[in-house]
XYZ file of C-alpha atoms in Angstrom:
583
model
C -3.660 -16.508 28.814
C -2.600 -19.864 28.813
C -4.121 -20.715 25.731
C -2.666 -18.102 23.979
C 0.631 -18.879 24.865
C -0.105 -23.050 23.956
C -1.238 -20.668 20.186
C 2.192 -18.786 20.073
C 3.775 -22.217 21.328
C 2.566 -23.811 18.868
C 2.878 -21.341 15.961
C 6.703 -21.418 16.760
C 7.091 -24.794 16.753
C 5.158 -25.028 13.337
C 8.008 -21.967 11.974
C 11.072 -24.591 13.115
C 9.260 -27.575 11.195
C 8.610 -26.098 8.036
C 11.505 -27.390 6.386
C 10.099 -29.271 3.507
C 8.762 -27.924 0.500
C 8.597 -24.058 -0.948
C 5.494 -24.165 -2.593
C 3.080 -20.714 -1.561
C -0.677 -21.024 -0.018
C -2.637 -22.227 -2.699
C 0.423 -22.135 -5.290
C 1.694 -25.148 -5.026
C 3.194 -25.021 -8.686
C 5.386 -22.088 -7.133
C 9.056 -23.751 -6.722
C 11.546 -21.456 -3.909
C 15.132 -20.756 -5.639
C 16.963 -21.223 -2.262
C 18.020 -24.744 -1.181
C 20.007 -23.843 2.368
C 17.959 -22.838 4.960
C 18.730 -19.686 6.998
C 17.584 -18.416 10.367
C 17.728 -14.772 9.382
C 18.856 -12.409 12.465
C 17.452 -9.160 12.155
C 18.522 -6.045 14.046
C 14.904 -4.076 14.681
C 15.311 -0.923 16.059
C 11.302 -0.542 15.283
C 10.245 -3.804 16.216
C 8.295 -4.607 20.124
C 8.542 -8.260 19.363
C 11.637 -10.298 19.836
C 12.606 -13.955 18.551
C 11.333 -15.982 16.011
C 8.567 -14.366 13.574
C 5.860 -17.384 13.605
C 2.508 -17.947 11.939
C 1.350 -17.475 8.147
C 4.019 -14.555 7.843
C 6.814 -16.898 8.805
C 5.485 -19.571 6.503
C 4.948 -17.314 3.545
C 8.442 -16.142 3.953
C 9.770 -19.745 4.539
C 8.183 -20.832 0.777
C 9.382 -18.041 -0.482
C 12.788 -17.589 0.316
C 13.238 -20.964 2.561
C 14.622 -18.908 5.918
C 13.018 -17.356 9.184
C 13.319 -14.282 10.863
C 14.781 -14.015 14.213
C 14.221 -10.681 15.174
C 16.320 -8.607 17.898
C 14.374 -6.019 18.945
C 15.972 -3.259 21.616
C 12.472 -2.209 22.120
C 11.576 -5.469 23.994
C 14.960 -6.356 25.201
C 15.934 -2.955 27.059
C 19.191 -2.761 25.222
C 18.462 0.844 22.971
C 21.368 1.833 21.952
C 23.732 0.011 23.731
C 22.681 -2.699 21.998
C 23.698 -1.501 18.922
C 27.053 -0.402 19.560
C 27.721 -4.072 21.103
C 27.149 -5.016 17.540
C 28.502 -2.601 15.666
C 31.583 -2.942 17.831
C 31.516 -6.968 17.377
C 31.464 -6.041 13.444
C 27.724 -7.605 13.266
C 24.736 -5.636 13.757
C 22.757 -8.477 11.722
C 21.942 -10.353 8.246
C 19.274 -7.564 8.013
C 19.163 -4.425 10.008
C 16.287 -1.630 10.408
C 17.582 1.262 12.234
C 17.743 5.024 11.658
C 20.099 6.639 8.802
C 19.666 10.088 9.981
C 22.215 12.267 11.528
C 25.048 9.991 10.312
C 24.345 7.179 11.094
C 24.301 5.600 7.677
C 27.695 6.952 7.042
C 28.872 5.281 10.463
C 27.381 2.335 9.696
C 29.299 2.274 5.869
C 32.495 3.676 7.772
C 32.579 0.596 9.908
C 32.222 -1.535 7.337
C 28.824 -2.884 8.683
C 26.602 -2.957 5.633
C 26.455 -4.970 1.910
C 26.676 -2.533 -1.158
C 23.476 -3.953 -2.807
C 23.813 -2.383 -5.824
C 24.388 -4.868 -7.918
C 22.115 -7.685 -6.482
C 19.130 -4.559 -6.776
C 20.104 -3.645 -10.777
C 17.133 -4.386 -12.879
C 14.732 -5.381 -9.649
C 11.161 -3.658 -9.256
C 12.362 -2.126 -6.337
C 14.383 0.186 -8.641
C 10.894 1.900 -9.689
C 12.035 3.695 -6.883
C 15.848 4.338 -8.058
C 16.179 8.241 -7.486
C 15.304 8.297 -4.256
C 17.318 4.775 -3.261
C 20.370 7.101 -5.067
C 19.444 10.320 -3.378
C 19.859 8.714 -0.264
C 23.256 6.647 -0.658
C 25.740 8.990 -3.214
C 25.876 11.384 -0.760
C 27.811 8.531 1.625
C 29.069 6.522 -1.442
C 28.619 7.382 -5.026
C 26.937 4.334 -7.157
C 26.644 2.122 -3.610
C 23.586 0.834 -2.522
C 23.681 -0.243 1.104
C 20.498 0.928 2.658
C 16.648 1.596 1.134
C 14.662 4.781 2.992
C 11.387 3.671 4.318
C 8.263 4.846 3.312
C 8.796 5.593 0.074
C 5.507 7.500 -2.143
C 4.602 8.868 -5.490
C 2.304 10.974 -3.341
C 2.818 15.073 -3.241
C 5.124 15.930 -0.341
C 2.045 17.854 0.881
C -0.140 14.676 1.384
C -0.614 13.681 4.926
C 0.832 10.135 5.152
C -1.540 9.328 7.536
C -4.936 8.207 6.000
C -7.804 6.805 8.001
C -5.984 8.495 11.749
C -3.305 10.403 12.574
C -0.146 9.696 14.078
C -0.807 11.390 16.789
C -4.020 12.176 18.077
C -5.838 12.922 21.689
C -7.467 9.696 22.484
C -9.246 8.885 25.410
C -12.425 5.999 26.526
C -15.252 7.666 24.193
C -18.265 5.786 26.272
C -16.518 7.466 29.766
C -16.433 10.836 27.853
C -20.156 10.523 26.572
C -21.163 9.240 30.459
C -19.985 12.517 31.516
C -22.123 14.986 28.759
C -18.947 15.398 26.421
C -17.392 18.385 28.200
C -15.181 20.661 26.173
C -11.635 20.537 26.327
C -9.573 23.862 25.853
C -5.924 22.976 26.633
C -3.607 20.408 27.064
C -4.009 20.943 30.766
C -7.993 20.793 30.330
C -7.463 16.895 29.907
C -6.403 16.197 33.558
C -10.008 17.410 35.521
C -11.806 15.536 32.575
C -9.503 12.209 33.167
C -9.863 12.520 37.110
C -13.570 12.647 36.790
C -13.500 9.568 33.999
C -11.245 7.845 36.307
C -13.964 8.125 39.457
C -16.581 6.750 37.197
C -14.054 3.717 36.053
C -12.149 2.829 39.139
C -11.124 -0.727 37.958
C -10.665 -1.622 34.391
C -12.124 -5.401 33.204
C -9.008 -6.720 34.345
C -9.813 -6.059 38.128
C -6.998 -3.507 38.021
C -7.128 0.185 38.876
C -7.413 2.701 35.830
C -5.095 5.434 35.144
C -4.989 8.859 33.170
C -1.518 7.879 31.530
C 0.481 5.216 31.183
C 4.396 5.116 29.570
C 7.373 3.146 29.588
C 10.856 3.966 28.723
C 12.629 2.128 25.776
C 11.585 4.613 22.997
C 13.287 7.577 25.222
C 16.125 8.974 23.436
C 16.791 12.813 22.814
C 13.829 13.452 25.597
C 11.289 11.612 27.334
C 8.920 9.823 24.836
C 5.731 9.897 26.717
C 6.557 13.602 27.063
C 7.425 14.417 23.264
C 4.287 12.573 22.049
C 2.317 16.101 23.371
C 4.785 18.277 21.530
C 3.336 16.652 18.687
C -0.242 17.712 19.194
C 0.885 21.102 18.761
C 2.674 20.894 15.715
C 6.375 19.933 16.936
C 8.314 17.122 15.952
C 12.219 16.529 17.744
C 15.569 17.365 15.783
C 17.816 16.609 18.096
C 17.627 18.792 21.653
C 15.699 21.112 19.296
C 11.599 21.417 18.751
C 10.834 22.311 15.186
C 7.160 23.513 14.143
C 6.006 20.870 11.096
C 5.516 25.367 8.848
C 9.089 26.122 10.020
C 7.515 29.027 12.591
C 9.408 28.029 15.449
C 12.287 26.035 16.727
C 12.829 25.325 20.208
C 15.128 24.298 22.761
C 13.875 21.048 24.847
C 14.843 22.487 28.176
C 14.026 26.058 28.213
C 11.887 26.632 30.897
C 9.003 27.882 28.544
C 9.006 25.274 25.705
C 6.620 22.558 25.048
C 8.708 19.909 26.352
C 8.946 21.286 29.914
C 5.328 22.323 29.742
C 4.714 18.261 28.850
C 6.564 17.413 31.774
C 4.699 19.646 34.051
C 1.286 18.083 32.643
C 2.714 15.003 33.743
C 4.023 16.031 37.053
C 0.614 17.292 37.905
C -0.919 14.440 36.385
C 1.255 12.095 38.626
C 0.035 14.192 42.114
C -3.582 13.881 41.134
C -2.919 10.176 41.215
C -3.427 9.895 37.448
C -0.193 7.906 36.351
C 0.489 4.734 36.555
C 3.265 4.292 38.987
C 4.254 0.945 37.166
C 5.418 3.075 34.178
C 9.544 3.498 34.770
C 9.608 -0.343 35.005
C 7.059 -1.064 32.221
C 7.863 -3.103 28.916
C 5.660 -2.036 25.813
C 4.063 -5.482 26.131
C 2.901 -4.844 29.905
C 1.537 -1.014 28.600
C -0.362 -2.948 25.576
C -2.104 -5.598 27.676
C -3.095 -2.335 29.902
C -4.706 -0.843 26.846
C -6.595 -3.916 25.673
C -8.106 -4.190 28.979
C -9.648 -0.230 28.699
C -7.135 0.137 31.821
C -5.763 3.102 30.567
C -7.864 6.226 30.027
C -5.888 8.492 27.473
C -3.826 7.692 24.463
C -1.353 9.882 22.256
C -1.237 6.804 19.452
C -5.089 5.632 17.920
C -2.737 2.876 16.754
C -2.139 1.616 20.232
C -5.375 2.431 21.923
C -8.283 1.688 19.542
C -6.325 -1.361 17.494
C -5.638 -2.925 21.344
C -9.537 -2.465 23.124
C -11.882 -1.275 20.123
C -13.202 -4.910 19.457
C -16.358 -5.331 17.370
C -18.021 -6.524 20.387
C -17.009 -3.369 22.887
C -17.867 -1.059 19.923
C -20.969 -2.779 19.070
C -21.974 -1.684 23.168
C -20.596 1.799 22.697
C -17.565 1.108 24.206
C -13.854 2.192 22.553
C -11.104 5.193 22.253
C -11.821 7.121 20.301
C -9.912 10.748 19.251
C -11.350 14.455 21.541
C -11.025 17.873 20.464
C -8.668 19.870 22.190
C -9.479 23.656 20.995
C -5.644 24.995 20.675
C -4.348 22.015 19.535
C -2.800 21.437 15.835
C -1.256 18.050 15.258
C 1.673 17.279 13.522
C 1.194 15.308 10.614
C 3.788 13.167 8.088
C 3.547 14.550 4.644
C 4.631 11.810 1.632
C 7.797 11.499 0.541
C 8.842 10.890 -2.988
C 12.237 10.599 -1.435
C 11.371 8.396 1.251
C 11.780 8.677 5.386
C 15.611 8.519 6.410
C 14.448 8.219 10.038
C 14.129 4.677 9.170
C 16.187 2.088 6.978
C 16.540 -1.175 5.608
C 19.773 -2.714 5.028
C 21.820 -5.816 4.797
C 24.806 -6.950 7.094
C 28.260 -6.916 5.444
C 28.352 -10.548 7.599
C 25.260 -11.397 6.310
C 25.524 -15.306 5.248
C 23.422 -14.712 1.548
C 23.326 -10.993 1.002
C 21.431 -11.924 -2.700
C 19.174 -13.660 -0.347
C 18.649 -10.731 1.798
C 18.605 -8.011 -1.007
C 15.507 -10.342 -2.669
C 13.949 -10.079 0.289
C 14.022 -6.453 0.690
C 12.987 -6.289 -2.882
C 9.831 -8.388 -2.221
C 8.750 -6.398 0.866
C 8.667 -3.096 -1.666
C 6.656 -5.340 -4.383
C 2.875 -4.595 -4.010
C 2.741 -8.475 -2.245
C 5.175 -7.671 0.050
C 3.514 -4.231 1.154
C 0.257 -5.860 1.495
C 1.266 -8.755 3.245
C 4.119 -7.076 5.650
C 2.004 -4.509 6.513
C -1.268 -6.121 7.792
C -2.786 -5.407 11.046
C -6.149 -5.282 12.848
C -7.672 -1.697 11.993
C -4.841 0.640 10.249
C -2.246 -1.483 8.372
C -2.849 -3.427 4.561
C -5.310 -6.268 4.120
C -2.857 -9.357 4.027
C -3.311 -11.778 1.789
C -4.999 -11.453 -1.783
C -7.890 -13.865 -2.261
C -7.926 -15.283 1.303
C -8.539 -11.620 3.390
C -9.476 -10.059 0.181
C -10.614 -9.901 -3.356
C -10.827 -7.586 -6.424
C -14.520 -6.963 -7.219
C -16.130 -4.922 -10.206
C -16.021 -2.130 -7.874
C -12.529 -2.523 -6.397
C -11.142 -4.395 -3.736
C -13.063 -5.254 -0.423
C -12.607 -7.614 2.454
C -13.788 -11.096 1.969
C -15.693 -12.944 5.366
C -12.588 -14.052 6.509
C -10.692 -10.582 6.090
C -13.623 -9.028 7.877
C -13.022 -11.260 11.032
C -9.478 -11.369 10.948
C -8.471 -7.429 10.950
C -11.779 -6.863 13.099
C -9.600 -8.565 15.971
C -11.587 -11.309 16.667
C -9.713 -14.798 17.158
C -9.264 -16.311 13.611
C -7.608 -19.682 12.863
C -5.726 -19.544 9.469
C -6.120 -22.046 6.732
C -3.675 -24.908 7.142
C -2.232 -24.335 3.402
C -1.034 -21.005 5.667
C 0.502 -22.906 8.401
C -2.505 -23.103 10.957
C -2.485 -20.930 13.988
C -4.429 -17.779 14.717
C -4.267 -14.636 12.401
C -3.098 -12.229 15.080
C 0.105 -14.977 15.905
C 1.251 -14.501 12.335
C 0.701 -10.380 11.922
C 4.536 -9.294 10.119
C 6.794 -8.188 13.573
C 9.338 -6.177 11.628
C 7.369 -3.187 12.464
C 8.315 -1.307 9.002
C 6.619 0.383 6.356
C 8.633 0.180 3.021
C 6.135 2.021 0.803
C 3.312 4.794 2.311
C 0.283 2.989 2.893
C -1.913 5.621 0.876
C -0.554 5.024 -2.352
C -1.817 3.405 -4.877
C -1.130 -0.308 -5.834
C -0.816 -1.262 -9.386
C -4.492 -1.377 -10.232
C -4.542 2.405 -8.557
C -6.457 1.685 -5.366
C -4.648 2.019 -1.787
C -2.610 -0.446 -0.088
C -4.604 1.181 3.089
C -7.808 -1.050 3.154
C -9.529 1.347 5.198
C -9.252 4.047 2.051
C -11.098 1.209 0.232
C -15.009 2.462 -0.733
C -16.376 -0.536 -0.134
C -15.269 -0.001 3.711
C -15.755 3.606 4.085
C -19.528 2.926 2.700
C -20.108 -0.433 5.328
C -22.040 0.037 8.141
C -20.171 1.260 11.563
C -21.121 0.507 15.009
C -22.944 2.224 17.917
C -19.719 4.135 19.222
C -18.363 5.335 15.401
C -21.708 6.428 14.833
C -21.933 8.493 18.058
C -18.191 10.195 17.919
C -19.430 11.058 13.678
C -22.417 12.676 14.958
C -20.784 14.692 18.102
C -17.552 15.500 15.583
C -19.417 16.003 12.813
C -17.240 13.701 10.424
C -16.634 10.520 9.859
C -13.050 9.953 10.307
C -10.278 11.931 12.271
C -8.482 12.660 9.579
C -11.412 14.164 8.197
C -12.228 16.323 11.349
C -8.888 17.175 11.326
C -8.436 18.470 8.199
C -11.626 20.405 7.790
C -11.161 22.161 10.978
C -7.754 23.004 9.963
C -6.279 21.379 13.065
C -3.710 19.038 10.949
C -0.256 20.741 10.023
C 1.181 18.900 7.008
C 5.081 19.173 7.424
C 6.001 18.350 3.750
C 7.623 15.128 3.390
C 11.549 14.828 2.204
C 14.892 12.974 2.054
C 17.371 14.599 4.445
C 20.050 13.379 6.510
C 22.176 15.420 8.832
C 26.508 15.077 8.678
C 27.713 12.628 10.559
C 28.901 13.525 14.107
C 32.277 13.407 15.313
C 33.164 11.353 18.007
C 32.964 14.591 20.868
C 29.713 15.446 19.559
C 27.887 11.793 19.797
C 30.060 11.680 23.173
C 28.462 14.761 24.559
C 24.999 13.918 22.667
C 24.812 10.469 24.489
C 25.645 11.866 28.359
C 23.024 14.879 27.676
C 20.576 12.037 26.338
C 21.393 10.023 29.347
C 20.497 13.475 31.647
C 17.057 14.768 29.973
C 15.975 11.373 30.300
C 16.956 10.824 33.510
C 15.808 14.512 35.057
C 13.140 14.221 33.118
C 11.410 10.578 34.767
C 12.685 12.121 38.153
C 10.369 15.723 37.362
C 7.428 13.975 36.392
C 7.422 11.808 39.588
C 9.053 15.004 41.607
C 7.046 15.396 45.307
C 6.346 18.783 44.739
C 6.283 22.093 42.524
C 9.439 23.551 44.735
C 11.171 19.896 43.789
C 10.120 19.912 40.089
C 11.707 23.759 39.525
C 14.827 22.733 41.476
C 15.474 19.302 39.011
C 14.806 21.811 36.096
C 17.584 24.059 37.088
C 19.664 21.477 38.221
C 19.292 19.811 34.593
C 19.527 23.096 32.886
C 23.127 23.663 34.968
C 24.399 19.924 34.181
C 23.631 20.144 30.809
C 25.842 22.890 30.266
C 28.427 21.373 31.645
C 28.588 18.712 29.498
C 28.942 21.063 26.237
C 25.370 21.239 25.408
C 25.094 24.641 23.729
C 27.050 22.914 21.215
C 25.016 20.284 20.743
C 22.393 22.631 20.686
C 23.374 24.923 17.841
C 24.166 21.977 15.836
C 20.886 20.319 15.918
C 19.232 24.091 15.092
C 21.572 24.423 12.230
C 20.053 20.621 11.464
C 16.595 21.537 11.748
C 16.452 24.650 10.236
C 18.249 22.943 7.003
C 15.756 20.021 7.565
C 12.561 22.395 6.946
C 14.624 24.655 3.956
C 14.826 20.993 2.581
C 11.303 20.119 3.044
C 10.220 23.194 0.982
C 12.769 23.025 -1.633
C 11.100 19.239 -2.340
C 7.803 20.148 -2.047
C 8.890 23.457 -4.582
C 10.500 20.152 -7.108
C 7.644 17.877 -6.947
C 5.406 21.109 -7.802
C 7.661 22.159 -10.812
C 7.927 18.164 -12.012
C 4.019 17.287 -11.226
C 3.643 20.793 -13.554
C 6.125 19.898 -16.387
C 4.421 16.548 -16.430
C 0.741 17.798 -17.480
């Protein structure tokens, strides 16, 4: 531990000296436009890393556009939404911001006079490839304004699953525990707490020296509900509107807390979880970071994410012995599952500060991250991101693109020092923090082969290890996504552009108190001392709720969700017509 912190030490101080210069890695011809140097705050809403971005990111962004990111990140610093409207109401959310534009808040944002209109620094840039849906998004809150770019952006069908190698969501648990105990078969949601009691008797302590747990959770990422409670919803199909469950076909639209819906049945699962001694009783105090190093230690036996789980413990080592997460079958269970978007994901935005002290600066920036460098390089990670760097992590072959000896080591997760010409320090130090995903990682770059390396055939036909090849052979498949899909156990919710009105002031008034009481009632039900007390904070949360005005609240976000999903069809009904008229 210490000498990873000396690395990170390090790798910050080498981001504050790189002052000189604004040549690229290995262009040294390359000359950077921008003689001031800017520390670049940036308002993260996605982000579990706060301060400076170091490493061969930061220095790659230095050459390029002679600034560094300082990222403020709620997720890490506790603030949520508070800290927001502290800088929304000091008239500075940030030189860049990445927050959500649903449900009004893009409007609020323009209202307050808290973004740049980018339109003209965008005209003529590559990231107007993607000008209908940039215009889609912002003439509804200002005709021929640019001040935010949707995330995610695709030329995909709407019917794609975003997802490519995993799924968002998925069941995962500690594979070699499951295979110790004969692979038993899992029928329910509430199947998975016998099966994680008897994995936890046969794992006691982790490789930490710390005792292991069914579930683990923390609470920055609660909002509308409980987080660690919605993430089960999602296994069944559901993703949140609001107060309001909506089924990814439009079958069925819930209300959070009525006493038979998904989200109450989560919470029970947790509450009975919790008095089988199966959660982690460090969880309502918990950062991210403390839940991360739990995973990478094995600590923690079951994981909604792959993308936390396997990318934190599945080394090349522990697979190589059999060891790793890796996704079960639950037999009712249908995930959820992010269709493409031609118009882009309005849960998410980029956009530049109306205080922002070079918003050309900024709007090149945003333009680069959307070029196919930017994607690659912003978007590289250890198992299930983009490959990073062309020509050090990888290379263009007769047959396509495939990892080079370095790339291999580097998004394998083992401990790799970077090239000086990339500012030293280890790969994983230098991994892009923003957290955000400007174009869908399954499309195609400009030579037509995925920005997903995983999608890549030269990967899919390398060797695997000991613990892929015994999950393939019990699943019969040889990804998730795969499984998923041919067992029809993945439903697609087409992907769209769609934003909500914004609220008035009652409504995000009442909104914010009832947010403050499901989250609240909710933490206090999971860790309630019995089933008399779990029923009686149920009712009591059902009666304060209504007190507050939340049947309003409640229609509203059903009115939202139901136009959300007529929305979702009527794209996926255009891109059919278009993709049609186009042959």
């Amino acid at each position: 531990m210490k000498h990873r912190t000396q690395k990170i030490a390090a790798c910050l101080m080498a981001s504050v000296l790189m002052m000189s210069g604004c040549s690229l890695p290995g262009k040294e011809t390359d000359t950077c436009p921008y003689e001031e140097f800017l520390v670049v705050d940036v308002f993260d809403s996605l982000s579990n890393y706060q301060g400076i971005q170091s490493g061969w990111f930061a220095k790659i962004v230095k050459d390029k556009f002679n600034m560094e990111l300082n990222i403020i990140a709620p997720n890490v610093s506790g603030g949520g939404d508070t800290l927001f409207e502290v800088g929304s109401a000091a008239g500075n959310l940030g030189d860049l911001i990445i927050c959500s534009g649903e449900n009004g808040r893009l409007q609020e944002l323009v209202s307050r006079g808290l973004l740049a209109d980018l339109n003209s620094y965008l005209e003529d840039k590559q990231i107007m490839r993607f000008e209908t849906a940039i215009r889609l998004m912002n003439d509804p809150v200002e005709e021929g304004s640019i001040y935010a770019i949707p995330s995610e952006l695709s030329m995909n069908d709407p019917s794609t699953p975003k997802e490519t190698v995993e799924s968002t969501y998925s069941p995962c648990i500690r594979w070699d525990l499951y295979q110790a105990l004969g692979y038993p078969q899992v029928e329910t949601l509430e199947d998975l707490l016998p099966l994680l009691l008897e994995m936890q008797e046969l794992e006691p302590i982790a490789e930490n020296g710390e005792k292991t747990y069914g579930f683990s959770f923390f609470r920055d990422w609660d909002k509308n509900m409980m987080a660690a409670a919605k993430q089960f919803c999602s296994l069944y199909g559901y993703e949140e509107c609001g107060f309001v469950l909506a089924k990814g076909d439009s079958s069925d639209f819930q209300n959070i807390v009525d006493p038979d819906s998904l989200y109450v049945r989560s919470l029970h699962l947790l509450f009975e979880a919790n008095q089988m001694g199966l959660v982690d009783p460090e969880s309502g105090t918990q950062s991210y970071g403390s839940l991360y190093e739990k995973y990478e230690a094995g600590q923690i036996l079951f994981s909604p994410w792959p993308w936390l789980s396997k990318i934190q413990y599945n080394t090349d080592e522990r697979k190589s012995e059999g060891k790793g997460y890796m996704m079960i079958d639950i037999a009712d269970m249908e995930i959820y599952s992010y269709g493409c978007s031609p118009e882009g994901n309005y849960n998410t935005v980029i956009a530049v500060g109306s205080k922002a002290k070079d918003p050309e600066r900024m709007a090149d920036f945003i333009d680069w991250l959307y070029s196919p460098e930017g994607i690659q390089l912003s978007g590289a990670d250890s198992l299930y991101g983009t490959a990073g760097p062309e020509g050090l992590c990888w290379e263009y072959g007769e047959n396509g693109p495939y990892l080079t000896e370095f790339g291999e080591q580097a998004l394998s997760g083992i401990p790799t020092e970077m090239p000086e010409s990339y500012g030293g320090c280890l790969w994983s130090d230098g991994i892009c923090r923003l957290n955000y995903t400007p174009v869908c990682k399954s499309d195609p770059d400009n030579n037509g082969y995925p920005y997903q390396y995983q999608l890549w055939d030269s990967l899919i036909e390398s060797d695997s290890s000991p613990l892929e090849e015994d999950w393939r052979r019990v699943m019969n498949a040889d990804t998730s996504m795969e499984y998923l899909i041919e067992n029809d156990k993945l439903l697609v919710s087409p992907g769209c552009g769609y934003t909500a009105e914004e609220e008035t002031t009652e409504e995000t008034t009442i909104r914010t108190q009832c947010q403050n009481a499901i989250q609240s009632y909710s933490w206090n039900m999971v860790f309630a001392s019995d089933e008399t007390a779990f029923s009686t904070l149920l009712s009591e949360l059902q009666e304060e709720l209504n007190s507050l005005g939340y049947e309003k609240l409640l229609a509203l976000d059903l009115k939202n969700a139901k136009a959300r999903e007529q929305k979702k069809q009527e794209t996926l009904e255009k891109y059919s017509i278009t993709k049609e008229e186009s042959k």
